[in-house]
Amino acid sequence: MLKILGQRLLRLLATLFAVTFLSFFMTSLLPGDPAVAILGEAGVQNEELLNQVREDLGLNDPLPVRYVNWLGNAVQGDLGESYINQGQSVSGTIVQRLPVTAQLAFMAIGLAVLFAVPIGVLGAYRQGRWQDSVSSAGVQVALAVPNFITGIFLIWLFAVKLQWLPASNWNRISDKGIVENLRTAILPATALALTQMAIFSRLVRSDMIATLQENYILSARAKGLKDRYVLFRHALRPSSLSLATIVGINFGALLGGTVIIETLFAIPGLGFRLINAISQRDILVIQGITVSVAVGYVLINTIVDLFYTVLDPRIRRS
Amino acid sequence: MTTTEPTVSLDQPTVVEAPKVQQSGVPREGIKPKRASVLEVWRSMPLTVKFSTVWLILVFGGAIYAKVDTTIFDGALPLQDPNAQTNGFSAATGEFGDGEPLEKPSADHWLGTDAIARDTFSRIVHGGWVSLIVASVAAGFGVIFGGFLGALVGFVRGRTEAVIMSAIDVILAFPALILLLAMVSIFRVRDLLIISLVIGFLSIPAYTRVARATSLAISQREFVLAARAIGTKPGTILRREVIPNVLPVVLSYAMVAAAFVIVVEGSLSFLGLSVQLPTSTWGNMINLARADIKVDVMQAVYPSLALVITVLSLNQVGDWFQKRASHRASAL
């Protein structure tokens, strides 16, 4: 077990190193001179001043040196300052906005799993009958609807037609309390959840169909256990392992999805900030958000991986 | 059944007769099953797959027609100008057009007009072009580079595999859309070619994984062992035994991947980060229409339907081809 842990840790470090380097390298290719951005039009005339700022920012150093310097600062939580909103630190922005995105992502995953498990179990239990056909067709359609389309029509139905929920904006729990917070969070979270729900329930269904043919299911049935008990206690547990993996893998897609959904609903999360930074060419903000999202994704996948190893003795031994 | 030509049964895996041992070289002519004709493939499709195929032909055929119309015939073919504002001033007639923004569907404008009075039907037909190109370029990149890399590393294994797969894993360690956004923002000019190339490049890792998995399995098979045993060069084995068997799986994956790519391009367009306006894409049409959903939700519905039905169709056809490809692989 310790050996596995050590290997995983080593691989994690290597991946983190590669991921941070790649993001740094990529964002260093972004067009626009940061020195010009900071000095503004006036500074462009003054060659000496321009060079001075470049020197201060370390822009004249070779790329590997800049990467090491940047990484050293990043590890201490210093990702630089926004060029556009001067004085605003990138890590401060991230810390302020991360909770919003995290809440959205976790709510979406929660909703997706909550609905996917019963749908998938039903499909497997009623395999080939109408319940299965209906849910499978629903899953196929849900897989084909991009989240921004879901989002628009949720806004249309619940905010425009029924006027039950606000169409955009975000209430922080600390400001308005949990109820107001949920009122702004439920539509975007649902829009994010739909595709994931389809993916999860398809997985649960196919996994369960395989599990239901195992001998221990037959013996559980033979000793007279109720179907529901067999399904949720005996059959679901092994299937939930692959569910856990796919949840981890799909977390990345979800983080990408939050960018779109936050833009659509005008939610002050990381994704919305990223899109703003891209349109303003605010390089350090793009860099900081890209790196932190990628690092977060890698960390989550590693945790899921470990979790999986702990849960499933078959993998632990091999 | 005494004929030497194996008959192809469409619903079941093709049963191939044992290859005849030839005088020299690699015995392979007998392994190749007869190719099913287009008509036979069509007959063997389930109804949903037939509908999907028809839809895809209509949408992408329409997109090509629209492109031919604007580039070769200068808009002379019967399809309205996707960028003309029907209420705008026309130099030809010297008058303002009688169109209005957000018109309801009529004989003139089959799906009405958008927020600045352009014909929605024409914009949807034209919008298919961007999806078609992005999906094709991504599939091309994926199949050629990803498919080859995967087939190669699955066959040669060893250090090459370790190096290439860790590079692939690093790219896959990013949330795809975030990486795409970062890459897209590097370019100042956003034309179709650049968007397609970026998405194409980012498609390679997934194809590599699919191809590698298939290649690993194929490389263990007895016909590869046999080829090794008679001293065939590794390059020849890769080319004649491994790649031909990896290809069908990769190609059928390309369909499903194309559906995903179309959604990704739609998302980029929706965020305003894909091709430049006024080129219509389904994504930017949806984005434009969402400002007016209080007035007329249908303008958002039409392009959404075009996008969703296309993605659904590609998934259906892709799934079906994947099933066929895996049947074929298990029948080898």
XYZ file of C-alpha atoms in Angstrom:
650
model
C 0.000 0.000 0.000
C 2.777 2.417 0.950
C 4.635 1.572 -2.222
C 1.588 2.337 -4.322
C 1.161 5.593 -2.433
C 4.780 6.503 -3.119
C 4.454 5.745 -6.825
C 1.294 7.741 -7.102
C 2.880 10.675 -5.323
C 5.846 10.587 -7.666
C 3.635 10.444 -10.714
C 1.506 13.245 -9.300
C 4.558 15.470 -8.901
C 5.731 14.721 -12.433
C 2.288 15.470 -13.855
C 1.978 18.694 -11.873
C 5.383 19.778 -13.095
C 4.461 19.064 -16.713
C 1.032 20.661 -16.443
C 2.325 23.862 -14.861
C 5.138 24.104 -17.385
C 2.785 23.597 -20.301
C 0.362 26.264 -19.049
C 3.216 28.649 -18.385
C 4.736 28.019 -21.770
C 1.426 28.400 -23.564
C 0.415 31.582 -21.846
C 3.851 33.036 -22.468
C 2.981 32.762 -26.163
C -0.018 35.013 -25.695
C 0.228 38.088 -27.869
C 0.669 41.506 -26.320
C 3.578 42.941 -24.388
C 2.878 43.063 -20.645
C 5.204 46.030 -20.289
C 3.157 47.969 -22.818
C -0.020 46.891 -21.088
C 1.244 48.234 -17.770
C 2.679 51.513 -19.056
C -0.130 52.250 -21.450
C 0.218 54.197 -24.693
C 2.468 56.844 -23.118
C 5.073 54.311 -22.120
C 5.481 52.943 -25.632
C 7.350 56.096 -26.647
C 9.880 55.744 -23.856
C 12.164 52.883 -24.850
C 14.228 53.115 -21.659
C 11.247 52.941 -19.369
C 9.844 50.044 -21.372
C 13.062 48.107 -20.981
C 13.157 48.928 -17.287
C 9.693 47.456 -16.762
C 10.559 44.395 -18.838
C 13.640 43.893 -16.701
C 11.617 44.280 -13.497
C 9.071 41.767 -14.687
C 11.876 39.373 -15.654
C 10.641 39.288 -19.234
C 14.160 39.480 -20.615
C 15.207 36.200 -19.008
C 15.114 32.948 -20.968
C 11.935 30.873 -20.664
C 13.203 28.143 -18.282
C 14.511 30.781 -15.871
C 11.203 32.607 -16.002
C 9.376 29.355 -15.397
C 11.442 28.496 -12.327
C 11.030 32.022 -10.928
C 7.345 31.958 -11.633
C 6.939 28.498 -10.089
C 8.827 29.595 -6.980
C 6.428 32.493 -6.545
C 3.380 30.419 -7.475
C 4.121 27.830 -4.808
C 4.087 30.660 -2.271
C 0.730 31.780 -3.603
C 1.987 34.697 -5.662
C 0.700 34.533 -9.236
C 1.346 38.168 -10.013
C -1.045 41.036 -10.550
C -3.661 41.682 -13.172
C -2.393 44.050 -15.880
C -5.795 45.490 -16.521
C -7.119 45.933 -12.991
C -3.882 47.085 -11.459
C -3.269 46.228 -7.865
C -5.585 43.219 -8.049
C -3.593 40.099 -7.232
C -4.333 37.043 -9.349
C -4.281 34.632 -6.438
C -6.643 36.922 -4.539
C -9.076 36.799 -7.445
C -8.821 33.034 -7.579
C -9.369 32.616 -3.840
C -12.372 34.899 -4.020
C -13.943 33.168 -7.010
C -13.048 29.556 -6.450
C -15.820 28.858 -3.918
C -18.459 29.914 -6.440
C -17.164 27.613 -9.162
C -16.579 24.791 -6.694
C -20.120 25.068 -5.371
C -21.511 24.937 -8.900
C -19.376 21.969 -9.859
C -20.182 19.968 -6.744
C -23.875 20.754 -6.940
C -23.875 19.619 -10.566
C -22.076 16.379 -9.735
C -24.422 15.799 -6.791
C -27.528 16.369 -8.886
C -26.177 14.203 -11.692
C -25.400 11.263 -9.409
C -28.660 11.674 -7.510
C -30.714 11.221 -10.680
C -28.364 8.991 -12.640
C -28.256 6.144 -10.126
C -32.018 5.430 -9.983
C -32.366 5.879 -13.758
C -29.458 3.560 -14.457
C -30.631 0.960 -11.944
C -34.136 1.056 -13.389
C -32.784 0.598 -16.904
C -30.755 -2.430 -15.829
C -33.547 -3.951 -13.761
C -36.090 -3.526 -16.565
C -33.619 -4.258 -19.324
C -35.327 -4.444 -22.721
C -38.718 -3.345 -21.444
C -40.384 -0.002 -21.997
C -38.877 1.608 -18.894
C -35.442 0.820 -20.273
C -36.290 2.039 -23.783
C -37.671 5.322 -22.481
C -34.744 6.013 -20.188
C -32.198 4.996 -22.833
C -33.793 7.272 -25.408
C -33.797 10.083 -22.840
C -30.134 9.477 -22.158
C -29.299 9.590 -25.878
C -31.042 12.928 -26.255
C -29.518 14.364 -23.083
C -26.064 13.416 -24.351
C -26.636 15.453 -27.490
C -27.740 18.688 -25.804
C -24.836 21.029 -25.023
C -25.022 22.677 -21.608
C -25.439 26.215 -22.941
C -28.573 25.156 -24.798
C -29.946 23.500 -21.676
C -29.104 26.672 -19.784
C -30.909 28.993 -22.193
C -34.078 26.954 -22.172
C -34.003 26.596 -18.385
C -33.774 30.395 -18.192
C -36.605 30.723 -20.673
C -38.872 28.325 -18.765
C -38.124 29.178 -15.139
C -37.122 32.828 -15.337
C -39.054 34.223 -18.300
C -42.232 32.145 -18.463
C -42.808 30.962 -14.912
C -40.745 33.697 -13.219
C -39.883 31.419 -10.339
C -36.146 31.918 -10.384
C -33.736 34.692 -11.360
C -32.267 34.479 -14.864
C -28.761 35.460 -13.867
C -26.496 36.676 -11.088
C -25.273 35.003 -7.983
C -26.054 35.452 -4.292
C -23.248 34.514 -1.970
C -24.200 32.438 1.049
C -22.367 34.910 3.271
C -24.429 37.830 1.943
C -27.947 36.577 1.424
C -28.140 33.210 3.165
C -28.489 29.720 1.826
C -32.001 29.964 0.355
C -31.222 32.971 -1.832
C -27.953 31.338 -2.777
C -29.686 28.171 -3.906
C -32.246 30.146 -5.881
C -29.448 31.503 -8.050
C -27.472 28.256 -8.107
C -30.078 25.699 -9.044
C -30.557 26.575 -12.727
C -26.879 26.729 -13.672
C -26.160 23.581 -11.671
C -28.969 21.736 -13.463
C -27.714 22.910 -16.852
C -24.289 21.552 -15.984
C -25.669 18.326 -14.556
C -27.760 17.105 -17.477
C -24.983 15.761 -19.719
C -23.153 14.273 -16.760
C -26.337 12.623 -15.597
C -26.748 10.981 -18.987
C -23.170 9.720 -18.971
C -23.398 8.404 -15.420
C -26.724 6.659 -15.842
C -25.567 4.950 -19.018
C -22.549 3.682 -17.128
C -24.558 2.510 -14.122
C -26.980 0.708 -16.405
C -24.385 -1.242 -18.371
C -22.371 -1.984 -15.241
C -25.423 -3.222 -13.376
C -26.518 -5.449 -16.251
C -23.172 -7.202 -15.995
C -23.303 -7.390 -12.202
C -26.838 -8.763 -12.167
C -25.606 -11.889 -13.954
C -23.180 -12.745 -11.180
C -23.783 -15.812 -9.049
C -23.953 -13.901 -5.791
C -26.936 -11.981 -7.116
C -28.622 -15.262 -7.965
C -27.937 -16.568 -4.480
C -29.195 -13.354 -2.896
C -32.397 -13.728 -4.892
C -32.603 -17.421 -4.095
C -32.555 -16.796 -0.382
C -35.613 -14.607 -0.866
C -34.245 -11.083 -0.510
C -36.431 -8.377 -1.942
C -35.479 -7.087 -5.396
C -34.887 -3.587 -4.116
C -32.526 -4.839 -1.459
C -30.608 -6.955 -3.951
C -30.367 -4.084 -6.400
C -29.204 -1.353 -4.082
C -27.251 -3.361 -1.536
C -25.678 -6.163 -3.528
C -25.515 -4.964 -7.094
C -24.962 -1.234 -6.803
C -21.883 -1.346 -4.634
C -19.446 -2.858 -7.150
C -20.922 -0.607 -9.833
C -20.385 2.485 -7.728
C -16.629 2.044 -8.086
C -16.612 2.652 -11.797
C -19.045 5.487 -11.170
C -16.509 7.079 -8.841
C -13.816 6.873 -11.511
C -15.932 8.403 -14.229
C -17.023 11.162 -11.851
C -13.364 12.014 -11.346
C -12.568 11.910 -15.042
C -15.585 13.988 -15.942
C -14.741 16.631 -13.407
C -12.520 18.216 -16.047
C -15.364 18.444 -18.533
C -17.441 19.953 -15.789
C -14.846 22.613 -15.001
C -14.806 23.482 -18.698
C -18.581 23.575 -18.621
C -18.606 26.043 -15.746
C -16.831 28.550 -18.016
C -19.771 28.531 -20.400
C -22.478 28.332 -17.782
C -20.953 31.082 -15.644
C -20.814 33.306 -18.702
C -24.412 32.503 -19.585
C -25.716 33.153 -16.071
C -23.273 35.996 -15.281
C -21.934 34.161 -12.259
C -18.774 35.646 -10.692
C -16.762 32.418 -10.743
C -13.389 31.471 -12.184
C -14.751 30.680 -15.625
C -16.437 34.030 -16.134
C -13.251 35.765 -15.006
C -11.244 33.652 -17.440
C -13.445 34.679 -20.358
C -13.142 38.349 -19.348
C -9.391 38.008 -19.055
C -9.215 36.420 -22.493
C -11.142 39.249 -24.089
C -8.990 41.828 -22.268
C -5.759 39.876 -22.944
C -4.980 39.964 -19.253
C -2.176 37.436 -19.497
C -1.368 36.741 -15.859
C -5.014 36.194 -15.019
C -5.403 33.730 -17.905
C -2.225 32.027 -16.779
C -3.197 31.892 -13.120
C -6.673 30.528 -13.725
C -5.525 27.980 -16.311
C -2.806 26.693 -14.007
C -4.972 26.513 -10.923
C -7.833 24.786 -12.696
C -5.464 22.260 -14.262
C -3.724 21.619 -10.943
C -7.068 21.229 -9.214
C -8.180 18.753 -11.837
C -5.007 16.686 -11.529
C -5.333 16.645 -7.735
C -8.960 15.553 -7.856
C -8.167 12.744 -10.269
C -5.370 11.515 -8.042
C -7.623 11.550 -5.015
C -10.318 9.610 -6.899
C -7.673 7.160 -8.057
C -6.454 6.587 -4.512
C -9.979 6.356 -3.214
C -10.669 3.708 -5.810
C -7.606 1.736 -4.745
C -8.631 1.865 -1.106
C -12.190 0.778 -1.877
C -11.472 -2.065 -4.235
C -9.283 -4.809 -2.789
C -8.838 -6.412 -6.210
C -6.844 -3.446 -7.492
C -4.888 -3.088 -4.270
C -3.450 -6.567 -4.617
C -2.495 -6.485 -8.243
C -21.193 -23.225 -49.155
C -18.355 -24.348 -51.296
C -17.501 -20.989 -52.757
C -14.199 -19.617 -51.641
C -15.504 -16.082 -51.388
C -16.823 -15.566 -47.863
C -20.328 -14.146 -47.869
C -20.899 -11.093 -45.790
C -23.811 -11.290 -43.449
C -24.758 -7.887 -42.236
C -26.275 -8.349 -38.843
C -23.765 -10.822 -37.649
C -20.047 -10.711 -37.477
C -18.495 -11.664 -40.731
C -17.372 -15.232 -40.646
C -14.138 -15.543 -42.449
C -12.859 -18.814 -43.750
C -9.392 -19.897 -42.875
C -6.817 -18.158 -44.994
C -5.407 -20.321 -47.691
C -1.744 -20.903 -47.282
C 0.068 -19.405 -50.164
C 3.288 -20.388 -51.737
C 5.233 -17.446 -50.453
C 4.901 -14.231 -48.514
C 2.384 -13.399 -45.867
C -0.920 -15.259 -46.187
C -3.350 -12.424 -46.073
C -5.627 -12.310 -49.097
C -8.055 -14.717 -47.472
C -8.302 -12.665 -44.276
C -9.829 -9.653 -45.907
C -13.632 -9.953 -45.808
C -15.594 -8.772 -48.790
C -16.494 -5.135 -48.506
C -20.211 -4.574 -48.022
C -21.763 -2.371 -50.686
C -23.355 0.960 -49.791
C -26.802 -0.471 -50.413
C -26.168 -3.431 -48.137
C -24.922 -1.146 -45.387
C -28.025 1.007 -45.766
C -30.341 -2.024 -45.533
C -28.690 -3.255 -42.393
C -29.161 0.053 -40.561
C -31.794 0.312 -37.855
C -34.451 2.945 -38.480
C -32.949 5.559 -36.139
C -29.581 5.223 -37.851
C -31.255 5.642 -41.249
C -32.945 8.843 -40.104
C -29.666 10.082 -38.668
C -27.822 9.388 -41.902
C -30.443 11.244 -43.930
C -30.226 14.224 -41.575
C -26.450 14.352 -41.755
C -26.533 14.216 -45.550
C -29.109 17.023 -45.619
C -27.263 19.286 -43.181
C -23.776 18.842 -44.541
C -24.939 18.638 -48.143
C -26.818 21.895 -47.542
C -23.712 23.466 -46.038
C -21.641 22.511 -49.079
C -24.369 23.805 -51.377
C -24.419 27.097 -49.463
C -20.645 27.397 -49.690
C -20.677 26.685 -53.414
C -23.437 29.259 -53.771
C -21.482 32.053 -52.110
C -17.992 31.280 -53.394
C -18.558 30.073 -56.953
C -21.925 31.432 -58.005
C -21.739 34.633 -55.980
C -25.087 34.000 -54.343
C -26.944 33.308 -57.601
C -28.274 29.912 -56.523
C -31.618 29.804 -54.742
C -30.705 30.484 -51.130
C -30.889 33.869 -49.476
C -27.824 35.828 -48.505
C -27.114 34.824 -44.898
C -25.658 38.237 -44.043
C -28.124 40.529 -45.808
C -30.282 42.560 -43.457
C -33.724 42.371 -45.006
C -34.603 45.814 -43.636
C -31.393 47.361 -44.869
C -30.837 49.831 -47.686
C -30.321 48.176 -51.036
C -28.257 49.975 -53.683
C -29.832 47.857 -56.404
C -33.402 48.988 -55.788
C -32.615 52.297 -54.111
C -35.025 51.485 -51.300
C -35.007 50.041 -47.861
C -35.991 46.373 -47.606
C -39.377 45.533 -46.162
C -38.041 42.925 -43.743
C -38.198 43.280 -39.993
C -36.170 41.910 -37.102
C -37.540 38.809 -35.406
C -40.130 38.066 -38.060
C -42.245 34.953 -37.687
C -41.747 32.135 -40.219
C -43.295 32.885 -43.619
C -42.976 31.816 -47.249
C -40.210 34.407 -47.691
C -38.330 33.500 -44.547
C -38.966 29.878 -43.717
C -37.701 30.204 -40.172
C -38.277 33.925 -39.740
C -35.547 36.495 -39.263
C -33.003 37.100 -36.498
C -32.468 40.136 -34.262
C -31.001 42.195 -37.093
C -33.450 40.982 -39.741
C -31.323 38.340 -41.449
C -32.898 35.184 -42.833
C -32.605 32.488 -40.161
C -33.020 29.494 -42.461
C -30.170 30.621 -44.658
C -27.952 31.313 -41.650
C -28.605 27.824 -40.277
C -27.782 26.198 -43.619
C -24.606 28.270 -43.873
C -23.778 27.595 -40.221
C -23.388 23.896 -40.979
C -20.203 24.682 -42.903
C -18.183 25.675 -39.841
C -19.328 22.548 -37.996
C -18.511 20.381 -40.997
C -15.023 21.787 -41.454
C -14.093 21.759 -37.790
C -15.379 18.198 -37.392
C -13.613 16.991 -40.552
C -10.276 18.591 -39.730
C -10.415 17.259 -36.179
C -11.294 13.779 -37.441
C -8.528 13.953 -40.038
C -5.916 14.988 -37.477
C -7.169 12.424 -35.016
C -7.232 9.508 -37.423
C -3.956 10.304 -39.166
C -1.778 11.426 -36.255
C -3.587 9.958 -33.263
C -4.427 6.714 -35.035
C -0.888 6.236 -36.272
C 0.750 7.117 -32.944
C -1.586 4.778 -31.083
C -1.093 1.908 -33.525
C 2.664 2.437 -33.363
C 3.085 2.538 -29.586
C 0.676 -0.339 -29.045
C 2.785 -2.414 -31.391
C 6.347 -1.469 -30.449
C 5.697 -0.982 -26.689
C 8.762 -0.275 -24.572
C 10.265 3.128 -23.977
C 8.657 4.742 -27.037
C 5.273 3.878 -25.630
C 6.147 5.201 -22.172
C 7.382 8.540 -23.522
C 4.553 9.140 -25.972
C 1.831 8.053 -23.603
C 3.081 10.293 -20.800
C 3.039 13.249 -23.175
C -0.518 12.284 -24.107
C -1.448 11.966 -20.438
C -0.162 15.464 -19.711
C -2.389 16.933 -22.413
C -5.311 14.909 -21.109
C -4.536 16.140 -17.604
C -6.004 19.492 -18.613
C -9.708 20.118 -18.663
C -10.200 20.123 -22.436
C -12.146 23.339 -22.804
C -9.763 25.316 -20.575
C -6.801 24.192 -22.645
C -8.692 25.036 -25.811
C -9.540 28.520 -24.506
C -5.931 29.161 -23.553
C -4.745 28.051 -26.988
C -7.411 29.921 -28.903
C -6.580 33.132 -27.057
C -3.016 32.931 -28.341
C -4.215 33.788 -31.828
C -5.304 37.276 -32.692
C -7.050 36.322 -35.900
C -9.760 33.758 -35.434
C -10.461 32.201 -38.754
C -11.896 28.812 -39.498
C -8.516 27.313 -40.321
C -6.926 28.266 -36.995
C -9.915 27.133 -34.945
C -9.989 23.830 -36.834
C -6.261 23.270 -36.417
C -6.336 23.978 -32.675
C -9.295 21.666 -32.121
C -7.675 19.119 -34.437
C -4.447 19.197 -32.479
C -6.304 18.761 -29.204
C -8.186 15.776 -30.657
C -5.032 13.733 -31.135
C -4.621 12.400 -27.554
C -8.043 10.773 -27.355
C -7.577 9.038 -30.707
C -4.138 7.868 -29.620
C -5.630 6.185 -26.596
C -8.326 4.455 -28.616
C -5.865 3.324 -31.279
C -3.333 2.154 -28.699
C -5.871 -0.009 -26.892
C -6.887 -1.694 -30.146
C -3.323 -2.002 -31.320
C -2.293 -3.676 -28.048
C -4.958 -6.320 -28.548
C -4.210 -6.806 -32.253
C -0.478 -7.089 -31.638
C -1.088 -10.107 -29.393
C -2.980 -11.977 -32.076
C -1.721 -15.104 -33.743
C -1.504 -13.611 -37.200
C 0.917 -10.997 -35.922
C 2.889 -13.720 -34.181
C 2.866 -15.710 -37.417
C 4.132 -12.745 -39.359
C 6.920 -12.306 -36.824
C 7.741 -15.990 -36.976
C 8.336 -15.939 -40.710
C 10.630 -12.975 -40.238
C 8.540 -10.136 -41.595
C 10.017 -6.755 -40.785
C 8.285 -4.918 -37.923
C 7.506 -1.970 -40.195
C 5.748 -4.264 -42.637
C 3.772 -5.960 -39.876
C 2.683 -2.583 -38.575
C 1.623 -1.475 -42.025
C -0.017 -4.645 -43.249
C -1.349 -6.366 -40.134
C -1.796 -3.853 -37.333
C -2.881 -0.609 -38.974
C -5.546 -2.166 -41.258
C -7.162 -3.690 -38.186
C -6.865 -0.624 -35.974
C -8.264 1.668 -38.640
C -11.936 0.583 -38.594
C -12.096 1.087 -34.834
C -10.469 4.503 -35.076
C -12.706 5.553 -37.959
C -15.852 4.611 -36.112
C -14.577 6.466 -33.063
C -14.140 9.496 -35.328
C -17.916 9.770 -35.762
C -18.584 9.987 -32.045
C -15.614 12.299 -31.597
C -16.957 14.518 -34.394
C -20.174 14.955 -32.437
C -18.128 16.086 -29.452
C -16.069 18.455 -31.577
C -19.213 20.067 -32.963
C -20.398 20.723 -29.413
C -16.993 22.174 -28.526
C -17.030 24.508 -31.516
C -20.603 25.442 -30.626
C -19.437 26.363 -27.125
C -16.578 28.456 -28.490
C -18.940 30.248 -30.864
C -21.364 30.774 -28.051
C -18.599 32.442 -26.039
C -17.751 34.573 -29.076
C -14.308 32.992 -29.394
C -14.765 31.028 -32.599
C -14.814 32.344 -36.177
C -15.330 36.061 -36.681
C -18.754 37.561 -37.252
C -20.776 37.859 -39.432
C -19.980 34.257 -40.447
C -22.886 32.317 -39.041
C -22.396 29.308 -36.802
C -25.089 27.584 -34.812
C -23.331 28.618 -31.623
C -23.193 32.340 -32.404
C -26.785 32.260 -33.665
C -27.876 30.825 -30.329
C -25.823 33.429 -28.523
C -27.425 36.240 -30.510
C -30.927 34.866 -30.032
C -30.642 34.466 -26.301
C -30.856 38.225 -25.778
C -34.376 38.139 -27.196
C -35.828 35.012 -25.645
C -38.391 37.167 -23.880
C -39.719 38.346 -27.251
C -39.255 35.313 -29.438
C -37.786 32.123 -28.088
C -38.125 30.357 -31.437
C -35.106 32.134 -32.880
C -33.066 30.345 -30.233
C -34.899 27.078 -30.811
C -34.078 26.665 -34.530
C -30.280 26.751 -34.373
C -30.385 24.739 -31.141
C -32.389 22.035 -32.893
C -29.969 22.018 -35.814
C -27.062 21.530 -33.416
C -28.751 18.950 -31.193
C -30.142 16.807 -34.031
C -26.779 16.818 -35.780
C -24.950 15.766 -32.640
C -27.583 13.132 -31.886
C -27.340 11.787 -35.437
C -23.558 11.586 -35.358
C -23.777 9.728 -32.056
C -26.304 7.266 -33.453
C -24.370 6.562 -36.628
C -21.076 6.483 -34.733
C -22.361 4.031 -32.124
C -23.681 1.813 -34.856
C -20.389 1.837 -36.750
C -18.520 1.170 -33.527
C -20.621 -1.911 -32.914
C -19.922 -3.115 -36.423
C -16.223 -2.448 -36.051
C -15.983 -4.360 -32.797
C -17.930 -7.266 -34.314
C -15.466 -7.261 -37.130
C -12.526 -7.201 -34.755
C -13.858 -10.124 -32.734
C -14.507 -12.084 -35.925
C -10.905 -11.817 -37.030
